[in-house]
Amino acid sequence: MKKRGGLGPALGLVLGLAGGAAPASAANVELLYPEGVPVVAQPIVLEVVVEEDGRGLTTLPLLALEQGQLLGNPANPSTGRHQFLYLPPNLPGEDTLRVKAGGQEFRFGIPVAALPTTSPMPAPLEALIGTDRLQLRFPRGQSLDPASYVARSSEGRILGLRVEGEEVLVEVQPDDRRTARILAVGLLSLEHPNQVPLFAQVRLRARQQASIGAEPGSKVSLRVGSRLFGPFTADSSGQ
């Protein structure tokens, strides 16, 4: 995501009153969002690219924010790409960044998104112990790229992750254990790494097997609490 800046009105007024002309070599400045759209009060890296006549300007530009804060000094790589850590204001809306470079002033509107207070959660899932593959569906973020999401599980391993429509599908292989338990799976969007991940739980239920001995051909019923199972007919071995 990027924005291209223009000359500030104050500078244009000064040039007009002085009868001066615009510099022969005009600088070009772009504002990039390598980590996505800023979210209120969440530090995020922004990048200012400064070029003149197609060449990157390594001179550090002067930056000024109307609402947010600049944390530390911008990096000054030789390519003219200046990264800095930006702390957005506490309220959503739009901040303004002013960049002075090459004798010119550029202004950029920075969108600031609200931090979600709640996230939609996938419906609870139940599965039998011994299931070798579970599929969980999470609501998708803005990105359609599976590489923009990271999934982790409390046990086993993640078999795959893909985006389908408005959902992110995560496949998990649980551990091979014969005990009833809860498996937790979390999904984080790298677009907003400071947000709380989405979580889902899978109840792994046990289907217990029991052997009953009886006379071959006889009928046997099994009562567990108030539930009655059977009758079962014993085979030739009495099972």
Short mmCIF file of C-alpha atoms in Angstrom, two decimals:
data_model
loop_
_atom_site.label_atom_id
_atom_site.label_comp_id
_atom_site.label_asym_id
_atom_site.label_seq_id
_atom_site.Cartn_x
_atom_site.Cartn_y
_atom_site.Cartn_z
CA MET A 1 0.00 0.00 0.00
CA LYS A 2 1.43 3.40 -0.91
CA LYS A 3 0.53 7.05 -1.25
CA ARG A 4 2.17 9.75 -3.36
CA GLY A 5 2.57 13.16 -1.77
CA GLY A 6 2.13 16.65 -3.23
CA LEU A 7 3.55 20.06 -2.55
CA GLY A 8 2.21 21.65 0.61
CA PRO A 9 0.04 24.80 0.14
CA ALA A 10 2.28 26.84 2.46
CA LEU A 11 5.31 26.26 0.25
CA GLY A 12 3.35 27.14 -2.89
CA LEU A 13 2.23 30.44 -1.32
CA VAL A 14 5.79 31.37 -0.38
CA LEU A 15 7.05 30.66 -3.90
CA GLY A 16 4.24 32.73 -5.40
CA LEU A 17 4.93 35.78 -3.22
CA ALA A 18 8.65 35.58 -3.84
CA GLY A 19 8.19 35.21 -7.57
CA GLY A 20 10.34 32.09 -7.46
CA ALA A 21 10.04 29.01 -9.64
CA ALA A 22 9.83 25.39 -8.64
CA PRO A 23 13.18 23.57 -8.41
CA ALA A 24 14.45 22.22 -11.71
CA SER A 25 14.89 18.77 -10.16
CA ALA A 26 11.66 17.99 -8.28
CA ALA A 27 11.77 15.30 -5.64
CA ASN A 28 9.28 12.46 -5.60
CA VAL A 29 8.14 11.05 -2.24
CA GLU A 30 6.01 7.98 -1.53
CA LEU A 31 4.64 6.65 1.75
CA LEU A 32 4.50 2.86 2.02
CA TYR A 33 2.76 0.59 4.55
CA PRO A 34 4.90 -2.60 4.62
CA GLU A 35 3.02 -3.99 7.65
CA GLY A 36 -0.49 -2.99 6.62
CA VAL A 37 -2.87 -0.25 7.73
CA PRO A 38 -2.00 1.31 11.13
CA VAL A 39 -4.27 0.47 14.09
CA VAL A 40 -4.89 2.79 17.04
CA ALA A 41 -2.07 2.82 19.61
CA GLN A 42 -0.26 -0.10 17.94
CA PRO A 43 3.36 0.63 16.83
CA ILE A 44 3.92 -0.16 13.17
CA VAL A 45 6.68 0.35 10.58
CA LEU A 46 6.10 2.91 7.84
CA GLU A 47 8.45 3.67 4.96
CA VAL A 48 9.17 6.94 3.17
CA VAL A 49 10.78 6.60 -0.27
CA VAL A 50 12.52 9.73 -1.55
CA GLU A 51 13.72 9.96 -5.16
CA GLU A 52 15.10 12.74 -7.34
CA ASP A 53 15.59 12.26 -11.07
CA GLY A 54 15.03 8.53 -10.55
CA ARG A 55 17.72 8.23 -7.88
CA GLY A 56 17.13 7.51 -4.22
CA LEU A 57 18.02 10.40 -1.93
CA THR A 58 19.97 9.24 1.08
CA THR A 59 19.61 12.57 2.91
CA LEU A 60 17.36 11.98 5.89
CA PRO A 61 13.98 13.69 5.29
CA LEU A 62 12.37 15.84 7.98
CA LEU A 63 9.21 14.19 9.29
CA ALA A 64 6.41 15.77 11.32
CA LEU A 65 3.20 14.15 12.57
CA GLU A 66 0.04 15.99 13.61
CA GLN A 67 -1.24 13.35 16.05
CA GLY A 68 0.90 10.22 16.26
CA GLN A 69 4.48 9.85 17.41
CA LEU A 70 7.75 8.96 15.76
CA LEU A 71 9.58 6.35 17.87
CA GLY A 72 13.32 6.68 17.36
CA ASN A 73 15.11 7.97 14.28
CA PRO A 74 14.33 6.75 10.76
CA ALA A 75 16.78 4.32 9.21
CA ASN A 76 18.80 5.85 6.38
CA PRO A 77 19.66 3.16 3.85
CA SER A 78 21.57 4.04 0.70
CA THR A 79 18.53 3.28 -1.50
CA GLY A 80 16.57 6.29 -0.24
CA ARG A 81 14.02 4.11 1.58
CA HIS A 82 13.64 5.49 5.11
CA GLN A 83 11.81 3.24 7.57
CA PHE A 84 10.53 4.50 10.90
CA LEU A 85 8.43 3.19 13.77
CA TYR A 86 5.11 5.01 13.96
CA LEU A 87 2.84 5.10 17.03
CA PRO A 88 -0.71 5.99 15.88
CA PRO A 89 -3.05 8.12 18.01
CA ASN A 90 -5.51 6.52 20.43
CA LEU A 91 -8.56 7.30 18.30
CA PRO A 92 -9.35 5.99 14.79
CA GLY A 93 -9.50 8.40 11.88
CA GLU A 94 -6.69 10.00 9.88
CA ASP A 95 -3.33 11.34 10.91
CA THR A 96 -1.18 13.67 8.78
CA LEU A 97 2.49 13.18 7.98
CA ARG A 98 4.57 16.04 6.60
CA VAL A 99 7.78 15.19 4.79
CA LYS A 100 10.40 17.80 3.84
CA ALA A 101 12.87 16.55 1.26
CA GLY A 102 14.74 18.08 -1.66
CA GLY A 103 13.66 21.59 -0.65
CA GLN A 104 9.97 20.63 -0.88
CA GLU A 105 7.20 19.69 1.54
CA PHE A 106 4.88 16.73 1.01
CA ARG A 107 1.78 15.83 2.99
CA PHE A 108 0.24 12.39 3.44
CA GLY A 109 -2.97 11.32 5.12
CA ILE A 110 -2.38 8.21 7.25
CA PRO A 111 -5.52 6.10 7.85
CA VAL A 112 -5.78 4.82 11.41
CA ALA A 113 -8.11 1.85 11.94
CA ALA A 114 -9.92 0.94 15.15
CA LEU A 115 -8.76 -2.05 17.16
CA PRO A 116 -11.57 -4.67 17.20
CA THR A 117 -12.91 -5.22 20.70
CA THR A 118 -14.28 -8.65 19.83
CA SER A 119 -13.45 -11.18 17.15
CA PRO A 120 -15.88 -13.68 15.66
CA MET A 121 -14.99 -17.16 16.86
CA PRO A 122 -15.44 -20.43 15.00
CA ALA A 123 -18.18 -22.71 16.28
CA PRO A 124 -16.93 -25.36 18.76
CA LEU A 125 -15.90 -28.61 17.11
CA GLU A 126 -16.05 -32.15 18.46
CA ALA A 127 -14.14 -35.15 17.17
CA LEU A 128 -13.36 -38.69 18.22
CA ILE A 129 -10.00 -39.64 19.63
CA GLY A 130 -7.94 -41.19 16.85
CA THR A 131 -9.09 -38.73 14.20
CA ASP A 132 -5.94 -38.08 12.16
CA ARG A 133 -7.06 -34.85 10.45
CA LEU A 134 -9.16 -31.95 11.74
CA GLN A 135 -10.28 -28.97 9.69
CA LEU A 136 -11.10 -25.66 11.37
CA ARG A 137 -12.59 -22.58 9.73
CA PHE A 138 -11.69 -19.06 10.82
CA PRO A 139 -13.05 -15.76 9.50
CA ARG A 140 -10.63 -14.25 6.99
CA GLY A 141 -8.85 -10.93 7.46
CA GLN A 142 -8.18 -8.49 4.62
CA SER A 143 -5.48 -10.54 2.92
CA LEU A 144 -6.16 -13.36 0.45
CA ASP A 145 -2.56 -14.60 0.72
CA PRO A 146 -2.18 -17.69 2.97
CA ALA A 147 1.33 -16.48 3.83
CA SER A 148 -0.32 -13.58 5.70
CA TYR A 149 -1.58 -15.96 8.40
CA VAL A 150 0.17 -18.11 11.02
CA ALA A 151 -1.53 -21.03 12.79
CA ARG A 152 -0.41 -22.86 15.93
CA SER A 153 -1.94 -25.80 17.81
CA SER A 154 -1.58 -26.96 21.41
CA GLU A 155 -0.51 -30.42 20.18
CA GLY A 156 0.22 -32.35 17.01
CA ARG A 157 1.11 -30.40 13.89
CA ILE A 158 -0.41 -28.04 11.34
CA LEU A 159 -0.91 -29.90 8.07
CA GLY A 160 -1.95 -26.97 5.94
CA LEU A 161 -3.52 -23.53 5.73
CA ARG A 162 -5.45 -22.04 2.84
CA VAL A 163 -7.88 -19.21 2.11
CA GLU A 164 -11.31 -20.04 0.72
CA GLY A 165 -13.70 -17.16 0.16
CA GLU A 166 -14.24 -15.34 3.44
CA GLU A 167 -12.61 -18.06 5.54
CA VAL A 168 -9.17 -19.38 6.43
CA LEU A 169 -9.07 -23.19 6.62
CA VAL A 170 -6.56 -24.78 8.97
CA GLU A 171 -5.88 -28.53 9.00
CA VAL A 172 -4.46 -30.07 12.15
CA GLN A 173 -3.21 -33.56 12.99
CA PRO A 174 -3.63 -34.25 16.76
CA ASP A 175 -1.23 -36.36 18.77
CA ASP A 176 -1.90 -40.11 18.86
CA ARG A 177 -3.16 -40.29 22.44
CA ARG A 178 -6.12 -42.30 23.73
CA THR A 179 -7.37 -39.78 26.29
CA ALA A 180 -10.22 -37.28 26.10
CA ARG A 181 -8.92 -33.70 26.00
CA ILE A 182 -9.22 -30.23 24.49
CA LEU A 183 -7.12 -29.23 21.48
CA ALA A 184 -6.63 -25.47 21.00
CA VAL A 185 -5.77 -23.84 17.67
CA GLY A 186 -4.83 -20.17 17.22
CA LEU A 187 -4.70 -18.09 14.04
CA LEU A 188 -2.81 -14.79 13.76
CA SER A 189 -2.99 -12.34 10.87
CA LEU A 190 0.46 -10.90 10.12
CA GLU A 191 -1.24 -7.75 8.81
CA HIS A 192 -1.94 -6.85 12.44
CA PRO A 193 0.54 -8.85 14.52
CA ASN A 194 -0.27 -6.86 17.68
CA GLN A 195 -3.90 -7.94 17.73
CA VAL A 196 -5.18 -10.87 19.78
CA PRO A 197 -5.20 -14.08 17.67
CA LEU A 198 -8.39 -15.98 16.93
CA PHE A 199 -8.74 -19.19 18.91
CA ALA A 200 -10.79 -22.35 18.45
CA GLN A 201 -11.19 -25.44 20.61
CA VAL A 202 -11.77 -29.04 19.59
CA ARG A 203 -13.20 -31.48 22.11
CA LEU A 204 -11.60 -34.85 21.47
CA ARG A 205 -14.05 -37.45 22.81
CA ALA A 206 -13.28 -41.03 23.71
CA ARG A 207 -15.37 -43.89 22.38
CA GLN A 208 -14.53 -46.58 24.89
CA GLN A 209 -14.63 -50.22 23.87
CA ALA A 210 -15.47 -52.98 26.33
CA SER A 211 -15.46 -56.78 26.01
CA ILE A 212 -18.16 -58.84 27.73
CA GLY A 213 -17.91 -62.60 28.14
CA ALA A 214 -21.06 -64.73 28.07
CA GLU A 215 -22.36 -68.12 26.92
CA PRO A 216 -22.16 -68.48 23.14
CA GLY A 217 -25.49 -67.46 21.55
CA SER A 218 -26.83 -65.77 24.69
CA LYS A 219 -28.15 -62.22 24.77
CA VAL A 220 -26.48 -59.63 26.99
CA SER A 221 -27.56 -56.09 27.90
CA LEU A 222 -25.36 -53.42 29.44
CA ARG A 223 -26.70 -50.68 31.73
CA VAL A 224 -24.60 -47.56 32.39
CA GLY A 225 -26.38 -45.25 34.81
CA SER A 226 -29.83 -44.68 33.37
CA ARG A 227 -28.89 -45.82 29.86
CA LEU A 228 -29.40 -49.36 28.62
CA PHE A 229 -27.38 -50.77 25.74
CA GLY A 230 -28.25 -53.94 23.90
CA PRO A 231 -29.24 -56.65 23.90
CA PHE A 232 -26.11 -58.04 22.22
CA THR A 233 -25.86 -61.63 21.01
CA ALA A 234 -22.67 -63.41 21.98
CA ASP A 235 -20.81 -65.11 19.17
CA SER A 236 -19.40 -68.63 19.18
CA SER A 237 -16.51 -67.53 21.41
CA GLY A 238 -18.85 -65.90 23.93
CA GLN A 239 -17.84 -62.34 23.00
#
